[in-house]
mmCIF file of C-alpha atoms in Angstrom:
data_model
loop_
_atom_site.group_PDB
_atom_site.id
_atom_site.type_symbol
_atom_site.label_atom_id
_atom_site.label_comp_id
_atom_site.label_asym_id
_atom_site.label_seq_id
_atom_site.Cartn_x
_atom_site.Cartn_y
_atom_site.Cartn_z
ATOM 1 C CA MET A 1 -55.750 132.306 78.712
ATOM 2 C CA PHE A 2 -53.758 132.576 75.504
ATOM 3 C CA TYR A 3 -56.987 132.693 73.511
ATOM 4 C CA LEU A 4 -58.124 135.792 75.391
ATOM 5 C CA LEU A 5 -54.788 137.365 74.470
ATOM 6 C CA TYR A 6 -55.260 136.377 70.820
ATOM 7 C CA ILE A 7 -58.754 137.857 70.816
ATOM 8 C CA ALA A 8 -57.538 141.123 72.372
ATOM 9 C CA VAL A 9 -54.542 141.388 70.013
ATOM 10 C CA GLY A 10 -56.703 140.610 66.965
ATOM 11 C CA PHE A 11 -59.279 143.209 67.944
ATOM 12 C CA LEU A 12 -56.755 145.935 68.770
ATOM 13 C CA CYS A 13 -54.780 145.319 65.590
ATOM 14 C CA GLY A 14 -57.986 145.424 63.565
ATOM 15 C CA TYR A 15 -59.008 148.656 65.270
ATOM 16 C CA PHE A 16 -55.646 150.318 64.631
ATOM 17 C CA MET A 17 -55.548 149.047 61.051
ATOM 18 C CA ILE A 18 -58.966 150.526 60.329
ATOM 19 C CA HIS A 19 -58.105 153.887 61.884
ATOM 20 C CA TRP A 20 -54.661 154.190 60.278
ATOM 21 C CA MET A 21 -55.812 153.367 56.745
ATOM 22 C CA PRO A 22 -57.227 156.170 54.596
ATOM 23 C CA PRO A 23 -61.034 156.252 54.464
ATOM 24 C CA VAL A 24 -62.488 153.949 51.830
ATOM 25 C CA THR A 25 -66.215 154.680 52.206
ATOM 26 C CA PRO A 26 -66.516 157.243 49.402
ATOM 27 C CA PHE A 27 -63.687 155.504 47.567
ATOM 28 C CA ASP A 28 -61.469 157.826 45.561
ATOM 29 C CA PHE A 29 -58.483 155.942 44.171
ATOM 30 C CA THR A 30 -56.301 159.035 43.793
ATOM 31 C CA TYR A 31 -56.890 160.163 47.374
ATOM 32 C CA PHE A 32 -56.371 156.636 48.690
ATOM 33 C CA ILE A 33 -53.003 156.162 46.931
ATOM 34 C CA THR A 34 -51.875 159.689 47.819
ATOM 35 C CA GLU A 35 -52.598 159.095 51.506
ATOM 36 C CA LEU A 36 -50.728 155.788 51.407
ATOM 37 C CA ILE A 37 -47.672 157.364 49.764
ATOM 38 C CA PHE A 38 -47.499 160.584 51.766
ATOM 39 C CA ASN A 39 -48.071 158.923 55.137
ATOM 40 C CA PRO A 40 -45.578 156.049 55.019
ATOM 41 C CA LEU A 41 -45.431 155.512 58.783
ATOM 42 C CA ARG A 42 -49.202 155.158 59.100
ATOM 43 C CA THR A 43 -49.244 152.875 56.062
ATOM 44 C CA PHE A 44 -46.468 150.692 57.451
ATOM 45 C CA LEU A 45 -48.081 150.484 60.894
ATOM 46 C CA ALA A 46 -51.463 149.658 59.341
ATOM 47 C CA MET A 47 -49.874 146.835 57.322
ATOM 48 C CA ILE A 48 -48.092 145.460 60.403
ATOM 49 C CA CYS A 49 -51.328 145.599 62.408
ATOM 50 C CA PHE A 50 -53.180 143.887 59.569
ATOM 51 C CA PHE A 51 -50.627 141.069 59.469
ATOM 52 C CA ILE A 52 -50.447 140.510 63.237
ATOM 53 C CA GLY A 53 -54.208 140.865 63.629
ATOM 54 C CA PHE A 54 -55.202 138.413 60.959
ATOM 55 C CA LEU A 55 -52.737 135.847 62.355
ATOM 56 C CA ALA A 56 -54.188 136.248 65.862
ATOM 57 C CA ASN A 57 -57.748 136.004 64.579
ATOM 58 C CA ALA A 58 -56.825 132.984 62.461
ATOM 59 C CA VAL A 59 -55.843 131.100 65.632
ATOM 60 C CA VAL A 60 -59.246 131.873 67.125
ATOM 61 C CA ILE A 61 -61.100 130.891 63.940
ATOM 62 C CA ARG A 62 -59.059 127.685 63.678
ATOM 63 C CA THR A 63 -60.051 126.746 67.225
ATOM 64 C CA VAL A 64 -63.732 127.305 66.454
ATOM 65 C CA ILE A 65 -63.551 125.237 63.252
ATOM 66 C CA GLU A 66 -61.621 122.421 64.949
ATOM 67 C CA GLY A 67 -64.144 122.359 67.789
ATOM 68 C CA VAL A 68 -67.077 122.064 65.406
ATOM 69 C CA ILE A 69 -65.427 119.305 63.365
ATOM 70 C CA LEU A 70 -64.350 117.343 66.456
ATOM 71 C CA CYS A 71 -67.843 117.689 67.914
ATOM 72 C CA LEU A 72 -69.375 116.336 64.704
ATOM 73 C CA GLN A 73 -66.920 113.418 64.798
ATOM 74 C CA ARG A 74 -67.905 112.810 68.445
ATOM 75 C CA LYS A 75 -64.363 113.306 69.700
ATOM 76 C CA GLN A 76 -63.217 115.176 72.775
ATOM 77 C CA VAL A 77 -63.572 118.946 72.472
ATOM 78 C CA ARG A 78 -61.987 121.483 74.801
ATOM 79 C CA TRP A 79 -65.243 123.257 75.586
ATOM 80 C CA LYS A 80 -63.837 126.098 77.672
ATOM 81 C CA GLU A 81 -61.452 127.341 74.992
ATOM 82 C CA TRP A 82 -64.076 126.705 72.315
ATOM 83 C CA PHE A 83 -66.672 128.906 74.049
ATOM 84 C CA ILE A 84 -64.084 131.631 74.669
ATOM 85 C CA CYS A 85 -63.166 131.623 70.972
ATOM 86 C CA CYS A 86 -66.801 131.662 69.860
ATOM 87 C CA GLY A 87 -67.417 134.664 72.094
ATOM 88 C CA GLY A 88 -64.276 136.303 70.765
ATOM 89 C CA MET A 89 -65.634 136.151 67.241
ATOM 90 C CA GLY A 90 -67.992 138.922 68.361
ATOM 91 C CA SER A 91 -65.091 141.349 68.099
ATOM 92 C CA PHE A 92 -65.610 141.335 64.339
ATOM 93 C CA TYR A 93 -69.040 142.894 64.941
ATOM 94 C CA TRP A 94 -67.412 146.073 66.246
ATOM 95 C CA LEU A 95 -64.873 146.147 63.437
ATOM 96 C CA PHE A 96 -67.698 145.857 60.895
ATOM 97 C CA GLN A 97 -69.472 148.765 62.588
ATOM 98 C CA TRP A 98 -66.468 151.046 62.072
ATOM 99 C CA GLU A 99 -65.456 150.155 58.517
ATOM 100 C CA THR A 100 -67.245 147.418 56.609
ATOM 101 C CA ARG A 101 -64.875 146.953 53.673
ATOM 102 C CA LEU A 102 -61.638 146.820 55.636
ATOM 103 C CA ALA A 103 -63.191 144.603 58.297
ATOM 104 C CA ALA A 104 -64.488 142.256 55.599
ATOM 105 C CA LEU A 105 -61.011 142.032 54.093
ATOM 106 C CA PHE A 106 -59.560 141.443 57.560
ATOM 107 C CA PHE A 107 -62.139 138.708 58.276
ATOM 108 C CA ILE A 108 -61.660 136.968 54.915
ATOM 109 C CA PHE A 109 -57.876 136.763 55.338
ATOM 110 C CA SER A 110 -58.316 135.463 58.895
ATOM 111 C CA LEU A 111 -60.913 132.909 57.821
ATOM 112 C CA ILE A 112 -58.857 131.573 54.927
ATOM 113 C CA TYR A 113 -55.670 131.280 56.987
ATOM 114 C CA GLY A 114 -57.601 129.755 59.877
ATOM 115 C CA MET A 115 -59.131 127.137 57.570
ATOM 116 C CA ILE A 116 -55.753 126.356 56.025
ATOM 117 C CA SER A 117 -54.148 125.807 59.418
ATOM 118 C CA VAL A 118 -56.789 123.396 60.800
ATOM 119 C CA ASP A 119 -55.114 120.333 62.294
ATOM 120 C CA LEU A 120 -57.353 117.531 63.517
ATOM 121 C CA ASP A 121 -54.533 115.175 64.520
ATOM 122 C CA ARG A 122 -54.104 115.977 68.222
ATOM 123 C CA SER A 123 -51.294 113.466 68.695
ATOM 124 C CA ARG A 124 -48.677 115.913 67.431
ATOM 125 C CA GLN A 125 -46.597 117.491 70.161
ATOM 126 C CA TYR A 126 -45.625 120.828 68.672
ATOM 127 C CA ASN A 127 -46.901 124.245 69.678
ATOM 128 C CA ARG A 128 -50.299 124.682 68.019
ATOM 129 C CA ASN A 129 -50.673 128.396 68.672
ATOM 130 C CA LEU A 130 -49.397 129.731 65.335
#
């Protein structure tokens, strides 16, 4: 059930981050910087949503990567959480529909952090969520 929460938090944070950042489609550097400076609350909230969202999505991506690697090694995979996480990756489709560049940046940060945090040694007894 925690993975559904991570998927929902990652999607909502991505949505808010995209809508609170200045538009980047016809990119004008002066307008972009001016909007960031003159709207500090929106900028701060967008950065917080970006940070929380990419951490939540990184947990989901890590679970997908671990499941694939464990399946290839013919080890036990938690199929239920793996399928939930694979389905949750579809949330990036909607983020890419709204703003491609920001969603790509969001996805790349999540992917890199998710790959860094992969742990294939399941004998450790600490909390693996973050």
